Short mmCIF file of N, CA and C and ligand atoms in Angstrom, two decimals:
data_model
loop_
_atom_site.label_atom_id
_atom_site.label_comp_id
_atom_site.label_asym_id
_atom_site.label_seq_id
_atom_site.Cartn_x
_atom_site.Cartn_y
_atom_site.Cartn_z
N MET A 1 16.00 20.03 11.27
CA MET A 1 15.36 20.48 10.02
C MET A 1 13.90 20.17 10.07
N TYR A 2 13.54 19.14 10.52
CA TYR A 2 12.04 18.63 10.61
C TYR A 2 11.27 19.78 11.41
N ASP A 3 11.76 20.10 12.58
CA ASP A 3 10.95 21.20 13.33
C ASP A 3 11.11 22.55 12.71
N ARG A 4 12.21 22.85 12.16
CA ARG A 4 12.33 24.06 11.48
C ARG A 4 11.45 24.32 10.31
N LEU A 5 11.17 23.14 9.62
CA LEU A 5 10.28 23.30 8.53
C LEU A 5 8.80 23.49 9.05
N GLY A 6 8.45 23.00 10.22
CA GLY A 6 7.21 23.04 10.62
C GLY A 6 6.58 21.80 11.02
N GLY A 7 7.40 20.70 11.19
CA GLY A 7 6.99 19.44 11.74
C GLY A 7 5.96 18.72 10.63
N GLY A 8 5.33 17.79 11.15
CA GLY A 8 4.53 16.75 10.42
C GLY A 8 3.44 17.53 9.53
N GLU A 9 2.94 18.54 10.12
CA GLU A 9 1.79 19.13 9.33
C GLU A 9 2.32 19.80 7.95
N VAL A 10 3.46 20.32 8.07
CA VAL A 10 4.07 21.07 6.97
C VAL A 10 4.59 19.97 6.01
N VAL A 11 5.11 18.91 6.54
CA VAL A 11 5.67 17.83 5.66
C VAL A 11 4.46 17.20 4.90
N ARG A 12 3.41 16.99 5.58
CA ARG A 12 2.17 16.41 4.91
C ARG A 12 1.77 17.41 3.77
N SER A 13 1.75 18.69 4.08
CA SER A 13 1.20 19.68 3.09
C SER A 13 2.28 19.67 1.80
N VAL A 14 3.61 19.49 2.05
CA VAL A 14 4.50 19.46 0.92
C VAL A 14 4.16 18.19 0.19
N VAL A 15 3.90 17.09 0.87
CA VAL A 15 3.68 15.95 -0.01
C VAL A 15 2.32 15.96 -0.70
N GLU A 16 1.37 16.60 -0.19
CA GLU A 16 0.05 16.84 -0.91
C GLU A 16 0.33 17.57 -2.14
N ARG A 17 1.10 18.65 -2.01
CA ARG A 17 1.39 19.49 -3.22
C ARG A 17 2.13 18.67 -4.20
N LEU A 18 3.21 18.01 -3.81
CA LEU A 18 3.95 17.21 -4.70
C LEU A 18 3.11 16.33 -5.58
N TYR A 19 2.15 15.53 -4.84
CA TYR A 19 1.42 14.58 -5.70
C TYR A 19 0.31 15.33 -6.56
N VAL A 20 -0.14 16.51 -6.15
CA VAL A 20 -1.00 17.42 -7.20
C VAL A 20 -0.25 17.57 -8.31
N LEU A 21 1.12 18.12 -8.23
CA LEU A 21 1.91 18.48 -9.35
C LEU A 21 2.18 17.23 -10.27
N ILE A 22 2.52 16.05 -9.57
CA ILE A 22 2.75 14.82 -10.28
C ILE A 22 1.53 14.41 -11.10
N ILE A 23 0.49 14.39 -10.47
CA ILE A 23 -0.92 13.81 -11.06
C ILE A 23 -1.39 14.80 -12.14
N GLU A 24 -1.05 16.01 -12.03
CA GLU A 24 -1.32 16.90 -13.16
C GLU A 24 -0.41 16.98 -14.31
N ASP A 25 0.67 16.23 -14.15
CA ASP A 25 1.62 16.34 -15.19
C ASP A 25 1.41 15.11 -16.16
N GLU A 26 1.23 15.42 -17.43
CA GLU A 26 0.76 14.31 -18.32
C GLU A 26 1.91 13.32 -18.52
N GLN A 27 3.14 13.72 -18.31
CA GLN A 27 4.23 12.75 -18.55
C GLN A 27 4.27 11.81 -17.33
N LEU A 28 3.72 12.22 -16.19
CA LEU A 28 4.02 11.28 -15.06
C LEU A 28 2.74 10.58 -14.46
N HIS A 29 1.57 11.12 -14.76
CA HIS A 29 0.37 10.65 -14.04
C HIS A 29 0.18 9.11 -14.24
N SER A 30 0.51 8.64 -15.58
CA SER A 30 0.21 7.30 -15.81
C SER A 30 0.97 6.35 -14.93
N TYR A 31 2.09 6.74 -14.43
CA TYR A 31 2.89 5.82 -13.49
C TYR A 31 2.06 5.48 -12.26
N PHE A 32 1.07 6.48 -11.89
CA PHE A 32 0.35 6.18 -10.72
C PHE A 32 -1.08 5.72 -10.88
N ASP A 33 -1.32 5.40 -12.13
CA ASP A 33 -2.83 4.89 -12.46
C ASP A 33 -3.28 3.79 -11.44
N ASN A 34 -2.43 2.79 -11.13
CA ASN A 34 -2.93 1.77 -10.30
C ASN A 34 -2.45 1.81 -8.82
N VAL A 35 -2.03 3.04 -8.58
CA VAL A 35 -1.36 3.06 -7.21
C VAL A 35 -2.29 3.69 -6.11
N ASP A 36 -2.35 3.20 -5.01
CA ASP A 36 -3.23 3.70 -3.97
C ASP A 36 -2.44 4.96 -3.35
N LEU A 37 -2.98 6.15 -3.78
CA LEU A 37 -2.41 7.46 -3.60
C LEU A 37 -2.23 7.70 -2.17
N ALA A 38 -3.26 7.37 -1.30
CA ALA A 38 -3.29 7.64 0.06
C ALA A 38 -2.11 7.03 0.80
N SER A 39 -1.89 5.74 0.53
CA SER A 39 -0.81 5.00 1.12
C SER A 39 0.51 5.53 0.53
N GLN A 40 0.56 5.92 -0.80
CA GLN A 40 1.73 6.43 -1.33
C GLN A 40 2.19 7.73 -0.62
N LYS A 41 1.15 8.55 -0.37
CA LYS A 41 1.48 9.95 0.28
C LYS A 41 1.95 9.70 1.64
N ARG A 42 1.39 8.68 2.34
CA ARG A 42 1.88 8.35 3.72
C ARG A 42 3.30 7.95 3.84
N HIS A 43 3.66 7.06 2.77
CA HIS A 43 4.94 6.53 2.72
C HIS A 43 5.91 7.70 2.41
N MET A 44 5.57 8.45 1.38
CA MET A 44 6.49 9.74 1.01
C MET A 44 6.53 10.64 2.27
N ALA A 45 5.56 10.86 3.00
CA ALA A 45 5.70 11.77 4.08
C ALA A 45 6.53 11.28 5.16
N ALA A 46 6.44 9.88 5.43
CA ALA A 46 7.19 9.17 6.51
C ALA A 46 8.74 9.22 6.13
N LEU A 47 9.03 9.11 4.73
CA LEU A 47 10.35 9.06 4.36
C LEU A 47 10.94 10.46 4.47
N LEU A 48 10.25 11.42 4.02
CA LEU A 48 10.67 12.82 4.07
C LEU A 48 10.87 13.18 5.52
N SER A 49 10.01 12.87 6.42
CA SER A 49 10.18 13.20 7.87
C SER A 49 11.54 12.63 8.27
N GLN A 50 11.75 11.50 7.92
CA GLN A 50 12.97 10.67 8.41
C GLN A 50 14.19 11.43 7.82
N VAL A 51 14.18 11.82 6.64
CA VAL A 51 15.27 12.44 6.03
C VAL A 51 15.55 13.77 6.58
N LEU A 52 14.49 14.50 7.11
CA LEU A 52 14.61 15.75 7.82
C LEU A 52 15.09 15.75 9.24
N GLY A 53 15.20 14.45 9.77
CA GLY A 53 15.55 14.33 11.09
C GLY A 53 14.38 14.16 12.06
N GLY A 54 13.32 13.99 11.50
CA GLY A 54 11.99 13.83 12.24
C GLY A 54 11.77 12.36 12.69
N PRO A 55 10.60 12.03 13.02
CA PRO A 55 10.41 10.59 13.42
C PRO A 55 10.79 9.62 12.42
N LYS A 56 11.26 8.43 12.90
CA LYS A 56 11.73 7.39 11.84
C LYS A 56 10.38 6.35 11.65
N GLU A 57 9.60 6.67 10.85
CA GLU A 57 8.38 5.85 10.73
C GLU A 57 8.22 5.18 9.38
N TYR A 58 9.22 5.34 8.56
CA TYR A 58 9.02 4.77 7.20
C TYR A 58 8.98 3.26 7.24
N ASP A 59 7.89 2.66 6.77
CA ASP A 59 7.70 1.29 6.70
C ASP A 59 7.42 0.77 5.35
N GLY A 60 7.73 1.53 4.27
CA GLY A 60 7.60 1.13 2.93
C GLY A 60 8.64 0.23 2.38
N ARG A 61 8.74 -0.14 1.15
CA ARG A 61 9.71 -0.98 0.70
C ARG A 61 10.96 -0.09 0.38
N ALA A 62 12.06 -0.87 0.24
CA ALA A 62 13.26 -0.18 -0.23
C ALA A 62 13.08 0.51 -1.63
N LEU A 63 13.47 1.71 -1.81
CA LEU A 63 13.33 2.50 -2.95
C LEU A 63 13.59 1.77 -4.24
N ALA A 64 14.66 1.01 -4.29
CA ALA A 64 15.03 0.23 -5.50
C ALA A 64 13.95 -0.85 -5.83
N VAL A 65 13.52 -1.50 -4.72
CA VAL A 65 12.43 -2.48 -5.00
C VAL A 65 11.15 -1.92 -5.43
N ALA A 66 10.81 -0.85 -4.88
CA ALA A 66 9.56 -0.06 -5.31
C ALA A 66 9.59 0.33 -6.81
N HIS A 67 10.73 0.90 -7.21
CA HIS A 67 10.79 1.54 -8.41
C HIS A 67 11.38 0.71 -9.63
N ALA A 68 12.07 -0.43 -9.27
CA ALA A 68 12.73 -1.14 -10.41
C ALA A 68 11.63 -1.58 -11.42
N PRO A 69 10.45 -2.08 -11.08
CA PRO A 69 9.60 -2.43 -12.28
C PRO A 69 8.95 -1.35 -13.05
N LEU A 70 9.28 -0.19 -12.76
CA LEU A 70 8.46 1.00 -13.30
C LEU A 70 9.25 1.54 -14.58
N GLY A 71 10.55 1.21 -14.76
CA GLY A 71 11.27 1.83 -15.90
C GLY A 71 11.31 3.35 -15.87
N ILE A 72 11.63 3.91 -14.73
CA ILE A 72 11.57 5.37 -14.67
C ILE A 72 12.79 5.95 -15.39
N THR A 73 12.50 6.95 -16.21
CA THR A 73 13.61 7.57 -17.01
C THR A 73 14.30 8.68 -16.20
N ALA A 74 15.42 9.07 -16.62
CA ALA A 74 16.14 10.13 -15.91
C ALA A 74 15.34 11.45 -15.98
N GLU A 75 14.79 11.62 -17.06
CA GLU A 75 13.95 12.95 -17.27
C GLU A 75 12.79 12.94 -16.27
N HIS A 76 12.13 11.77 -16.16
CA HIS A 76 10.98 11.80 -15.34
C HIS A 76 11.31 11.93 -13.87
N TYR A 77 12.52 11.32 -13.59
CA TYR A 77 13.03 11.36 -12.15
C TYR A 77 13.41 12.96 -11.90
N ALA A 78 13.93 13.68 -12.87
CA ALA A 78 14.23 14.97 -12.65
C ALA A 78 13.01 15.86 -12.46
N ARG A 79 11.97 15.45 -13.13
CA ARG A 79 10.74 16.25 -13.08
C ARG A 79 10.15 16.15 -11.54
N VAL A 80 10.20 14.95 -11.08
CA VAL A 80 9.73 14.69 -9.79
C VAL A 80 10.59 15.38 -8.79
N GLY A 81 11.83 15.49 -8.82
CA GLY A 81 12.67 16.19 -8.08
C GLY A 81 12.42 17.70 -8.06
N ASP A 82 12.32 18.14 -9.22
CA ASP A 82 11.82 19.65 -9.44
C ASP A 82 10.61 19.83 -8.63
N TYR A 83 9.57 19.07 -8.84
CA TYR A 83 8.23 19.27 -8.17
C TYR A 83 8.49 19.13 -6.63
N LEU A 84 9.34 18.25 -6.08
CA LEU A 84 9.45 18.17 -4.70
C LEU A 84 10.20 19.60 -4.24
N THR A 85 11.20 20.07 -4.89
CA THR A 85 11.80 21.35 -4.60
C THR A 85 10.66 22.47 -4.77
N ALA A 86 9.90 22.46 -5.68
CA ALA A 86 8.84 23.47 -5.83
C ALA A 86 7.99 23.44 -4.62
N ALA A 87 7.64 22.27 -4.21
CA ALA A 87 6.58 21.96 -3.11
C ALA A 87 7.19 22.61 -1.77
N LEU A 88 8.50 22.29 -1.77
CA LEU A 88 9.23 22.88 -0.39
C LEU A 88 9.26 24.31 -0.50
N LEU A 89 9.54 25.07 -1.66
CA LEU A 89 9.67 26.46 -1.76
C LEU A 89 8.24 27.01 -1.42
N VAL A 90 7.18 26.41 -1.84
CA VAL A 90 5.90 26.97 -1.55
C VAL A 90 5.66 26.91 -0.07
N ALA A 91 6.24 25.86 0.61
CA ALA A 91 6.06 25.74 2.09
C ALA A 91 7.06 26.69 2.87
N HIS A 92 7.82 27.53 1.91
CA HIS A 92 8.71 28.57 2.56
C HIS A 92 9.88 27.87 3.26
N ALA A 93 10.27 26.67 2.78
CA ALA A 93 11.45 25.92 3.37
C ALA A 93 12.66 26.77 3.00
N PRO A 94 13.53 26.87 4.13
CA PRO A 94 14.83 27.53 3.92
C PRO A 94 15.71 26.83 2.98
N ARG A 95 16.68 27.52 2.35
CA ARG A 95 17.62 27.01 1.36
C ARG A 95 18.29 25.84 2.00
N ASP A 96 18.82 25.86 3.10
CA ASP A 96 19.72 24.77 3.56
C ASP A 96 18.75 23.43 3.58
N ILE A 97 17.63 23.52 3.82
CA ILE A 97 16.64 22.39 3.94
C ILE A 97 16.48 21.79 2.49
N ILE A 98 16.21 22.71 1.53
CA ILE A 98 16.06 22.33 0.11
C ILE A 98 17.30 21.64 -0.46
N ASP A 99 18.50 22.29 -0.06
CA ASP A 99 19.82 21.77 -0.39
C ASP A 99 19.91 20.21 0.16
N ALA A 100 19.65 20.18 1.40
CA ALA A 100 19.81 18.81 2.01
C ALA A 100 18.92 17.75 1.37
N VAL A 101 17.65 18.16 1.06
CA VAL A 101 16.82 17.23 0.41
C VAL A 101 17.26 16.87 -0.97
N GLY A 102 17.81 17.88 -1.67
CA GLY A 102 18.42 17.71 -2.89
C GLY A 102 19.54 16.67 -2.92
N ASP A 103 20.28 16.87 -1.85
CA ASP A 103 21.58 15.78 -1.70
C ASP A 103 21.04 14.42 -1.59
N VAL A 104 19.90 14.28 -0.73
CA VAL A 104 19.41 12.96 -0.65
C VAL A 104 18.73 12.43 -1.89
N LEU A 105 18.13 13.25 -2.68
CA LEU A 105 17.57 12.91 -3.96
C LEU A 105 18.72 12.44 -4.84
N THR A 106 19.82 13.24 -4.88
CA THR A 106 20.93 12.91 -5.85
C THR A 106 21.56 11.50 -5.32
N ALA A 107 21.58 11.29 -4.07
CA ALA A 107 22.10 9.98 -3.45
C ALA A 107 21.17 8.82 -3.75
N SER A 108 19.89 9.03 -3.91
CA SER A 108 19.02 7.96 -4.22
C SER A 108 18.62 7.76 -5.82
N ARG A 109 19.23 8.57 -6.44
CA ARG A 109 18.92 8.51 -8.00
C ARG A 109 19.08 7.04 -8.58
N SER A 110 20.23 6.40 -8.24
CA SER A 110 20.48 5.10 -8.77
C SER A 110 19.61 3.98 -8.29
N GLN A 111 18.80 4.33 -7.23
CA GLN A 111 17.80 3.28 -6.78
C GLN A 111 16.45 3.49 -7.47
N ILE A 112 16.36 4.64 -8.18
CA ILE A 112 14.98 4.96 -8.84
C ILE A 112 15.02 4.94 -10.30
N VAL A 113 16.19 5.54 -10.90
CA VAL A 113 16.17 5.60 -12.42
C VAL A 113 16.52 4.22 -12.95
N ALA A 114 15.65 3.75 -13.84
CA ALA A 114 15.91 2.40 -14.45
C ALA A 114 17.28 2.22 -15.09
N GLU A 115 17.66 3.22 -15.96
CA GLU A 115 18.73 2.83 -16.71
C GLU A 115 20.10 2.90 -15.80
N SER A 116 20.01 3.55 -14.69
CA SER A 116 21.16 3.52 -13.79
C SER A 116 21.24 2.30 -12.84
N MET A 117 20.23 1.29 -12.92
CA MET A 117 20.24 0.25 -12.00
C MET A 117 21.20 -0.92 -12.54
N VAL A 118 21.06 -1.21 -13.83
CA VAL A 118 21.78 -2.36 -14.11
C VAL A 118 22.56 -2.14 -15.51
N GLY A 119 23.09 -0.79 -15.51
CA GLY A 119 23.97 -0.41 -16.66
C GLY A 119 23.29 -0.02 -17.87
N ALA A 120 24.00 0.11 -18.97
CA ALA A 120 23.42 0.58 -20.23
C ALA A 120 22.09 -0.24 -20.62
N GLY A 121 21.22 0.41 -21.01
CA GLY A 121 19.92 -0.26 -21.42
C GLY A 121 19.01 -0.34 -20.33
N GLY A 122 19.54 -0.94 -19.14
CA GLY A 122 18.77 -1.01 -17.84
C GLY A 122 17.54 -1.69 -17.90
N LEU A 123 16.79 -1.69 -16.85
CA LEU A 123 15.44 -2.43 -16.80
C LEU A 123 14.37 -1.83 -17.70
N ALA A 124 14.67 -0.56 -18.04
CA ALA A 124 13.59 0.13 -18.89
C ALA A 124 13.32 -0.64 -20.26
N GLY A 125 14.53 -1.27 -20.62
CA GLY A 125 14.30 -2.04 -21.87
C GLY A 125 13.81 -3.44 -21.66
N GLN A 126 13.78 -4.00 -20.40
CA GLN A 126 13.55 -5.34 -20.20
C GLN A 126 12.21 -5.58 -19.44
N VAL A 127 11.61 -4.59 -18.92
CA VAL A 127 10.40 -4.74 -18.16
C VAL A 127 9.26 -3.96 -18.81
N GLY A 128 8.15 -4.43 -18.85
CA GLY A 128 6.94 -3.87 -19.34
C GLY A 128 6.96 -3.66 -20.87
C1 HEM B 1 12.62 11.47 -6.52
C2 HEM B 1 12.67 10.63 -5.66
C3 HEM B 1 11.63 9.57 -5.27
C4 HEM B 1 11.30 9.19 -3.91
C5 HEM B 1 12.12 9.66 -2.69
C6 HEM B 1 10.21 8.28 -4.08
C7 HEM B 1 9.74 7.73 -3.06
C8 HEM B 1 8.77 6.71 -3.16
C9 HEM B 1 8.26 5.90 -1.95
C10 HEM B 1 8.59 6.10 -0.48
C11 HEM B 1 7.40 5.01 -2.46
C12 HEM B 1 6.57 4.04 -1.59
C13 HEM B 1 7.18 2.70 -1.68
C14 HEM B 1 6.19 1.64 -0.99
O1 HEM B 1 5.01 1.75 -0.83
O2 HEM B 1 6.72 0.63 -0.48
C15 HEM B 1 7.30 5.10 -3.89
C16 HEM B 1 6.64 4.39 -4.80
C17 HEM B 1 6.40 4.75 -5.98
N1 HEM B 1 7.04 5.73 -6.80
FE1 HEM B 1 8.57 6.93 -6.12
N2 HEM B 1 9.93 8.18 -5.35
C18 HEM B 1 10.73 8.89 -6.12
C19 HEM B 1 10.69 9.10 -7.42
C20 HEM B 1 9.75 8.60 -8.29
C21 HEM B 1 9.57 8.75 -9.73
C22 HEM B 1 10.48 9.78 -10.47
C23 HEM B 1 8.45 8.16 -10.14
C24 HEM B 1 7.82 8.09 -11.43
C25 HEM B 1 8.02 9.03 -12.47
C26 HEM B 1 7.98 7.42 -9.05
C27 HEM B 1 6.91 6.60 -9.04
C28 HEM B 1 6.47 5.76 -8.09
C29 HEM B 1 5.33 4.78 -8.10
C30 HEM B 1 4.47 4.58 -9.32
C31 HEM B 1 5.37 4.23 -6.89
C32 HEM B 1 4.23 3.15 -6.43
C33 HEM B 1 4.93 1.75 -6.76
C34 HEM B 1 3.99 0.65 -6.33
O3 HEM B 1 3.07 0.91 -5.47
O4 HEM B 1 4.17 -0.50 -6.86
N3 HEM B 1 8.80 7.66 -7.95
N4 HEM B 1 8.24 6.07 -4.24
#
């Protein structure tokens, strides 16, 4: 899938577009106020490459560790997922690749959405 999408260059352009969409979204941008976006984009590109069968270079934290303190809601998670799909569509990703990324997103949901981490109430009510 990685090569069919266009390799590292296209993966990086997808990630660039994803973060433009996220930072321009008034519901999402404040999550990233104190985040080093360059390193964030590098990590996301490395993770996406890996998911697509490209080089395995992701050296960031486990998704649950990175996201647990953030109290991410199901709605905000869905918005980010939609933006990733949109960024893939703009890059002319074929449907099977979009579906495969969607499956990975679904599988990682419980590591990212706060209320799904520790049951009802979740970390969202306990942190921040
Ligand atoms: C949809 C699936 C998602 C994936 C695959 C993903 C992936 C990642 C990755 C790879 C990192 C870097 C971890 C590191 O630097 O060690 C990260 C960090 C981060 N993510 Fe996500 N993320 C997702 C959803 C979200 C959502 C929905 C939000 C907020 C609405 C979010 C906000 C953040 C923030 C603020 C950080 C930086 C945390 C920090 O540096 O302390 N992420 N994410």
